[in-house]
Structures are given as C-alpha cells and as structure tokens.
Amino acid sequence: MQGFPRALKECLPLDRVLLYSGPPCPLGASKGDSILRHLLLLSFLILGLWPFSSFAAPDANTQEEKLVKIRLLPERATVKGGETLWVGIEQSIAPHWHTYWRNPGDSGTPPRIVWTLPEGFEIEEILWPVPEKLPYEPLLNYGYAGNAVFLQKLRVPEALPEGPLTFSAETEILVCKEECIPEYGQYTFTLNDSQPSGTDSGAYLKAALEKIPLSVSWPASFTEKNGRFVLKITHDPQKFLCDETAGDIAFFPVEWGLVDNTGVPQTNFSDGQMILHQKRGDRPLEEVETLNGVIVCQSGDGTRQGFAFVAEKSAVLAASFPHILRTTDGERTDNIWVALIFALLGGLVLNLMPCVFPVLSIKALSLVKIAEKHPETARMHGLSYSAGVVLSFVLIAAVLIILKAGGAQIGWGFHLQNPYITGGLAILLLLIGLNFSGVFALRTSFGNIGGTLARREGLSGSFFTGVLAALVATPCTAPFMAGAVAYALLQPAYIAFIVFAALGVGLALPYLLLSFIPALQRLLPKPGRWMETFRHILAVPMFLAAIWLFWVFSQQVMPRPHPAEIMSLGSAYSEAALAEALEGDDPVFVEMTAAWCITCKVNHAIAIDVPSTRALFSEMKVVYLVGDWTNEDPAITKFLSDSGRNGVPLYIFYGVRNPATGERPAAVILPQILTPHIVERFIQGEIL
C-alpha cells in the first residue's frame, strides 16, 4: 500500500505514527477524480492494515533487517565552545522502496527525528534535500529513493564540559513500496572522544549540502485562474538555472493541497519572470496567506537544482484579499508628515461640502458684527470654534480606535450606518434650516448667530458650532483625506490622534484665520439687511441635506434588494462575484458607495451614470460591480481596508488581461472626485 491518504491516516488512532499537519477529518475533496482516488485509497487501507500492527510499539528489528538504514554523521569528531557544525542523518533506502519529504504528497508521512542533547547544545530545523516525484497511480507522492541526507546545524555552547559528549536521536520513518512499514530506531554519536571512531564526514556533508535547495528571496506571488494554480516568480537570471531550455521543471509546495500533485506544471518565461501553471488541488487558497515551496530544474545532463522561495498571495486572487498595487490619487502614504499634510488639505476641502458650507458661512458673516468693535472677542470665538472641531475629530478617532481594537470592522463614516444617528442628524439639520429661515430663534448651542456672539455665553455656542461642523462633515470624504485616515488607523493610537487632529485643524482653519487676521475680515461685506436674506438662502441647502438624510434613513430601515446604481448599470458586489469576474479576461470596475455619502452620489451622477460612460462600459465589456456600504457590511469594510481605505467612495479598476502572459496589470485606485473624462481614460488604459 502506498501509505495512508491524508484524510484517512489522520483519523487513525495509531499512537506511533507522526501525523502530518493537515485538514480536519474528513477531507472534503470534490474535484476531478478525487472521489475515485479516495475509494481506491480506502481499498488499499483495508487490504494493507496488517503491516501497521507494529505501529503500537517501537520496531524491534535490527539495523541489518531495516529497509531504511540510518547513520548519524557529524561534520567532525571534535568541537570547541561556541562553534557550529553540520550533522547529517543519512537514509540508505532499500531498492524499490521510498520515504517521504516534509509534504509527502497524496499519502504518507514525513520522517520524525527527536534529539536528546547534552546541556547547552541546540540543534536547528531540518534542511531537506531536493525531493523526487514518486508516482503510484492514481497518486503521486514527494519523497526519496536510494539515498538521502538530511542536514541539521548543531550549535555548541561556549562552556563545554570535559570528556566525551554523547548525542542521541530517535527516528520514526514510514517506508513504502506496495505496502507501508513504519520503522523506529535510536542512534547515537559521540564528540570529543579520546579515541574517536569512524572517519571525518566533512567532505561527504559538503556534497550533501549541494543537494539542499538554494534559499532565495525573489519576489513571488500565487493566485488561481480558471481552476489552475498560478505561481509567478521574478528571478535573478544569473542564479536561476530554469529557463525554456530546462529539461524538466518541477514544483514542490510545502503547504499541502494547493495543487493536484499528479498535474504536470506548465511554465513560460518573460522579462525576468517565470509563470507556472498547474491544476488546482482540493484546499481553498483562502486558507493560505504565505506559500513556501521549491522549484526544481533538471538540465540535460541530469543535474537537479532546487530553489526554495516564499510567495505571497496575489493582488487579484479574490475579493477577500484585493491588495491594490497602484493608486493614481496620490493618497497612499507610509510617512507621517505626508499623512499630516493630506489630513490638513482634506480638512480644508471639507469646508466646501454642502452640509458644512452653510454653517461656516453663517459663522463667518457673524464676524462682521463684532470684529471691528471687539477684535479680541472675535479671536476667542475663532479659538472656541476650532476647539470644538478638533476635539470632535479626536473623539471620532478614539471611538474608531476602541472599536477596531475590539475587533469591529469599521471605517470613516461608520456612525452613519446607524439609522438612529442618521435620523437624529436629519432632524438637527431640519431645525437649523428652520432657524436660518426665521421660523424660530435658537440662541444657544448651535444657533449662536448675530449679537449673542459678543456675549460671554456665545463662546460655548461657537464651540458647539464647531462640533456641528465636524459632525455634518462626516458623510463626506474629501480628496487627500482618505489616505490620511487609512494611514492613521494602522498606526499607534497617539499617531492616529495627531492625524485626526490635523484633519480638524484643516476644517477649522478658514474661520480661525478670519477671526485672527483683520485684512481677511475686511474682505467680508459690510453688515446690512442682506445678511438676513443670505441666511434664508443658506437655509435651502440645510433643508435639502435634511431631506437627503431622511431618505438615507428610509433606505436603512426599509429592506431594499439593491441600490439604484446596481439596478441601472451593474451587479451587486460580493467576494464571489469579484473573484468570478477576475477569473475572466474582461476589465472590471468596482465602485464602493453609500446612500449617506454625498461625494459618492455626486460622482455617480455626473461621471458614471451618464450616457458616455454607459456606452463605454458596454463597448469595452466592463464588468461593473457596486458595493453598498449604507448599512454595516463586514465584507465591504474588509475590501476597503485591504485596499488601503477606511471609507467611501472607492473606485478600483482592473485592466484587461494580457493575452501573452495571462496576467492582469496591477489594479488601480481612481481619484475620489470623478469626471466622465477621468473614467474614460482609465477604461481605455490612458492612466493619469
């Protein structure tokens, strides 16, 4: 029997078998001929149970009777304190039998070696020689036949005891042909013996070291395409022996189940890259974040060279991990000074948003009445307003940090996903609009307008007006702001507070400058009856904002299948939908939006849901997916986070697959303020 299939062997109560780490029992294979394969393996198990009766106790066979003869080979016979030396564990395997690699393939189990060392000695992990592919229809295993030498580095302590030093190793090795037999043994060697036995093994282990895969740090990634595993390695042509002339190229993954081991890999080379395709295995790629593997090349003279590498999950593997490789809005940063500048600029732009601008305008015009007669009071109001804005943003940062530390998947604007907050904010904006229009006078808190600013109690009103400005700004994400917020939420708490405070300073800065600089105050018009008319005009955007938030509230509390954007242009976003789209060859456009996001709605109305963009999407066969973040959605929050963002809007474009390499170009993030021309240039490949 060829060894236990992984799902079966891991269920067996065999206390002497080293169980290789793998999936829980039973294995849910469903691809290709996996059902037939498991039935055959079950038959092999039933027919071959008798050889495993010896698993219950150590093998008592002598070394001469074993199918695998073991030797422990120290590099030299004597050592000094602080040195290191190689120790080889040599397997001499009987003809037609084989043992297993660290990933045994479709069946089997790797060798186990347990050392007993003198005090102070340490031994490193096993270095595995380049394995072979061992076919046994319908299986294929990874392992060794003939002779194999495993290497471990022994570290000697500085202080050595006098006299000989004895080292012991217990081994458990599964050796297979048509049946599998576990063999156990205990072996020793001695260092610093006054009468050393045996010969120096240094030259022999040096030759064995040549059969260990060369460890390389080349960029590598893996993904899945049309049911095939795809591995991409950017290699050093001076060191990498694999190319189009190589007689045989083999791939040995350390992680189990990612490829169909019986599949034949296909490779192509272009611009210093090797791209390998192999039929997929049964294990979901979502379970593996980092892949360790070995690529083995065989030249015409039979020389085999292995290269050990580490590969990361590809950017377009699936929607659950869409790491965006390129941005064009200039907002991705890992520098705190750049983040602070972005935050300051983003806060400044927020002043132009439709909810914030009326509040700022009324505050600015109120300075007209007091600046000339009470300049000191004007400055105090500027500071009070700024304090309200900045402290509000710091409080928002604190809430975000606490909730994220508790495991919540949240981002900028998260509070507007709560219909109670949305409804409350709508009522507040309605009251402010009524106040602006003269229906009633509100002389405290947010309504500190006109003559009350000159009085002491007006300072608290300026403070709470700053709080209001920060609150009504949160449905918006201004240019420069998204990158700063995303950076802040990945940093320690004190840095996040500094970045959010800078965002608040940007929002408060226009009014603060007006309150402190007389030259700017002189640019404002003189007081008069026009101010009352202007207040009434400013009530209009407040009423419109209130109506909009009441509409958002209705969208949150009443079930709806999809937002209007999906019904008019594309399909609803999901991880599976994006993964399916990326497996195809057509370009993919992803829009992340929310009903409470003003910027999102404006962008969609003027740049996406217009005849020119509709025609372009149809002509270029663009797959259009829309994610609706109006209510909390952990999948969309994770997509935003993985894309380096913590709020909406977010627009990502995946270009057409290269027909020569089969690869897509790096996905790109579009600017947060869109026009039809910007969208057109991205779709047509003229990236800004």
Short mmCIF file of N, CA and C in Angstrom, two decimals, residues 308-369:
data_model
loop_
_atom_site.label_atom_id
_atom_site.label_comp_id
_atom_site.label_asym_id
_atom_site.label_seq_id
_atom_site.Cartn_x
_atom_site.Cartn_y
_atom_site.Cartn_z
N ALA A 308 14.47 27.30 -3.06
CA ALA A 308 13.43 27.44 -2.04
C ALA A 308 13.01 28.90 -1.97
N PHE A 309 11.70 29.17 -2.00
CA PHE A 309 11.19 30.54 -2.06
C PHE A 309 9.98 30.67 -1.15
N VAL A 310 9.59 31.91 -0.92
CA VAL A 310 8.37 32.23 -0.19
C VAL A 310 7.53 33.13 -1.09
N ALA A 311 6.27 32.77 -1.31
CA ALA A 311 5.37 33.53 -2.18
C ALA A 311 4.21 34.08 -1.36
N GLU A 312 3.80 35.30 -1.72
CA GLU A 312 2.65 35.93 -1.07
C GLU A 312 1.43 35.80 -1.96
N LYS A 313 0.26 35.92 -1.35
CA LYS A 313 -0.98 35.84 -2.09
C LYS A 313 -1.06 36.98 -3.10
N SER A 314 -1.51 36.68 -4.30
CA SER A 314 -1.53 37.67 -5.38
C SER A 314 -2.58 38.74 -5.14
N ALA A 315 -2.37 39.91 -5.78
CA ALA A 315 -3.29 41.05 -5.62
C ALA A 315 -4.68 40.77 -6.15
N VAL A 316 -4.82 39.90 -7.13
CA VAL A 316 -6.12 39.66 -7.74
C VAL A 316 -6.59 38.24 -7.52
N LEU A 317 -6.17 37.62 -6.42
CA LEU A 317 -6.59 36.25 -6.16
C LEU A 317 -8.10 36.18 -5.97
N ALA A 318 -8.63 37.06 -5.12
CA ALA A 318 -10.08 37.08 -4.89
C ALA A 318 -10.41 38.35 -4.15
N ALA A 319 -11.70 38.62 -4.05
CA ALA A 319 -12.12 39.87 -3.42
C ALA A 319 -11.78 39.91 -1.95
N SER A 320 -11.57 38.76 -1.30
CA SER A 320 -11.30 38.76 0.11
C SER A 320 -9.90 39.25 0.44
N PHE A 321 -9.06 39.40 -0.57
CA PHE A 321 -7.74 39.98 -0.30
C PHE A 321 -7.26 40.79 -1.50
N PRO A 322 -7.97 41.85 -1.87
CA PRO A 322 -7.61 42.61 -3.07
C PRO A 322 -6.59 43.69 -2.76
N HIS A 323 -5.34 43.33 -2.52
CA HIS A 323 -4.32 44.31 -2.21
C HIS A 323 -4.04 45.14 -3.46
N ILE A 324 -4.36 46.42 -3.42
CA ILE A 324 -4.22 47.27 -4.59
C ILE A 324 -2.76 47.67 -4.74
N LEU A 325 -2.23 47.47 -5.93
CA LEU A 325 -0.81 47.69 -6.14
C LEU A 325 -0.49 49.09 -6.62
N ARG A 326 -1.47 49.77 -7.24
CA ARG A 326 -1.19 51.10 -7.75
C ARG A 326 -2.33 52.03 -7.40
N THR A 327 -1.99 53.30 -7.12
CA THR A 327 -3.01 54.32 -6.94
C THR A 327 -2.65 55.49 -7.82
N THR A 328 -3.68 56.25 -8.22
CA THR A 328 -3.43 57.42 -9.04
C THR A 328 -3.93 58.68 -8.37
N ASP A 329 -4.48 58.56 -7.16
CA ASP A 329 -4.94 59.75 -6.47
C ASP A 329 -3.87 60.32 -5.55
N GLY A 330 -2.71 59.67 -5.50
CA GLY A 330 -1.60 60.19 -4.72
C GLY A 330 -1.82 60.14 -3.23
N GLU A 331 -2.75 59.28 -2.74
CA GLU A 331 -3.09 59.34 -1.34
C GLU A 331 -2.50 58.21 -0.51
N ARG A 332 -1.90 57.21 -1.11
CA ARG A 332 -1.29 56.15 -0.32
C ARG A 332 0.01 56.64 0.26
N THR A 333 0.21 56.50 1.56
CA THR A 333 1.41 57.01 2.20
C THR A 333 1.78 56.13 3.37
N ASP A 334 3.06 56.07 3.68
CA ASP A 334 3.52 55.43 4.90
C ASP A 334 4.42 56.40 5.67
N ASN A 335 4.22 57.71 5.44
CA ASN A 335 5.02 58.74 6.06
C ASN A 335 4.11 59.65 6.85
N ILE A 336 4.43 59.87 8.12
CA ILE A 336 3.54 60.64 8.98
C ILE A 336 3.43 62.09 8.53
N TRP A 337 4.52 62.65 8.00
CA TRP A 337 4.47 64.05 7.57
C TRP A 337 3.57 64.21 6.35
N VAL A 338 3.66 63.26 5.43
CA VAL A 338 2.76 63.30 4.28
C VAL A 338 1.32 63.12 4.73
N ALA A 339 1.09 62.20 5.69
CA ALA A 339 -0.26 61.98 6.20
C ALA A 339 -0.82 63.25 6.85
N LEU A 340 0.02 63.98 7.58
CA LEU A 340 -0.44 65.21 8.22
C LEU A 340 -0.80 66.27 7.18
N ILE A 341 -0.01 66.37 6.12
CA ILE A 341 -0.31 67.33 5.05
C ILE A 341 -1.62 66.95 4.37
N PHE A 342 -1.79 65.65 4.07
CA PHE A 342 -3.03 65.18 3.46
C PHE A 342 -4.23 65.49 4.36
N ALA A 343 -4.07 65.24 5.66
CA ALA A 343 -5.17 65.48 6.60
C ALA A 343 -5.53 66.96 6.62
N LEU A 344 -4.53 67.84 6.65
CA LEU A 344 -4.79 69.28 6.66
C LEU A 344 -5.51 69.72 5.39
N LEU A 345 -5.02 69.25 4.24
CA LEU A 345 -5.66 69.61 2.97
C LEU A 345 -7.08 69.04 2.88
N GLY A 346 -7.25 67.79 3.32
CA GLY A 346 -8.58 67.18 3.30
C GLY A 346 -9.57 67.95 4.16
N GLY A 347 -9.12 68.40 5.34
CA GLY A 347 -9.98 69.20 6.20
C GLY A 347 -10.37 70.51 5.56
N LEU A 348 -9.43 71.15 4.87
CA LEU A 348 -9.74 72.40 4.16
C LEU A 348 -10.83 72.18 3.11
N VAL A 349 -10.71 71.10 2.34
CA VAL A 349 -11.68 70.84 1.28
C VAL A 349 -13.07 70.54 1.86
N LEU A 350 -13.12 69.95 3.05
CA LEU A 350 -14.41 69.65 3.66
C LEU A 350 -15.26 70.91 3.86
N ASN A 351 -14.62 72.07 3.98
CA ASN A 351 -15.37 73.31 4.15
C ASN A 351 -16.28 73.61 2.97
N LEU A 352 -15.97 73.04 1.80
CA LEU A 352 -16.76 73.30 0.61
C LEU A 352 -17.91 72.32 0.45
N MET A 353 -18.01 71.33 1.34
CA MET A 353 -19.08 70.35 1.23
C MET A 353 -20.43 70.99 1.57
N PRO A 354 -21.51 70.53 0.95
CA PRO A 354 -22.80 71.23 1.06
C PRO A 354 -23.37 71.32 2.46
N CYS A 355 -23.04 70.39 3.35
CA CYS A 355 -23.55 70.48 4.72
C CYS A 355 -22.72 71.43 5.57
N VAL A 356 -21.42 71.49 5.29
CA VAL A 356 -20.52 72.29 6.11
C VAL A 356 -20.55 73.75 5.69
N PHE A 357 -20.65 74.01 4.41
CA PHE A 357 -20.51 75.38 3.90
C PHE A 357 -21.52 76.35 4.51
N PRO A 358 -22.81 75.99 4.64
CA PRO A 358 -23.74 76.94 5.27
C PRO A 358 -23.37 77.28 6.70
N VAL A 359 -22.94 76.29 7.47
CA VAL A 359 -22.54 76.54 8.86
C VAL A 359 -21.35 77.48 8.89
N LEU A 360 -20.36 77.21 8.05
CA LEU A 360 -19.18 78.07 8.00
C LEU A 360 -19.54 79.48 7.55
N SER A 361 -20.43 79.60 6.58
CA SER A 361 -20.80 80.92 6.05
C SER A 361 -21.46 81.77 7.13
N ILE A 362 -22.40 81.19 7.87
CA ILE A 362 -23.06 81.95 8.93
C ILE A 362 -22.06 82.36 10.00
N LYS A 363 -21.16 81.46 10.35
CA LYS A 363 -20.15 81.81 11.34
C LYS A 363 -19.27 82.93 10.84
N ALA A 364 -18.88 82.86 9.57
CA ALA A 364 -18.01 83.90 9.01
C ALA A 364 -18.71 85.25 8.99
N LEU A 365 -19.98 85.28 8.57
CA LEU A 365 -20.70 86.54 8.49
C LEU A 365 -20.98 87.13 9.88
N SER A 366 -21.05 86.25 10.88
CA SER A 366 -21.26 86.76 12.23
C SER A 366 -20.08 87.61 12.71
N LEU A 367 -18.89 87.33 12.13
CA LEU A 367 -17.73 88.13 12.50
C LEU A 367 -17.87 89.58 12.05
N VAL A 368 -18.65 89.81 11.01
CA VAL A 368 -18.82 91.17 10.51
C VAL A 368 -19.34 92.10 11.61
N LYS A 369 -20.21 91.59 12.49
CA LYS A 369 -20.84 92.42 13.50
C LYS A 369 -19.93 92.74 14.68
#
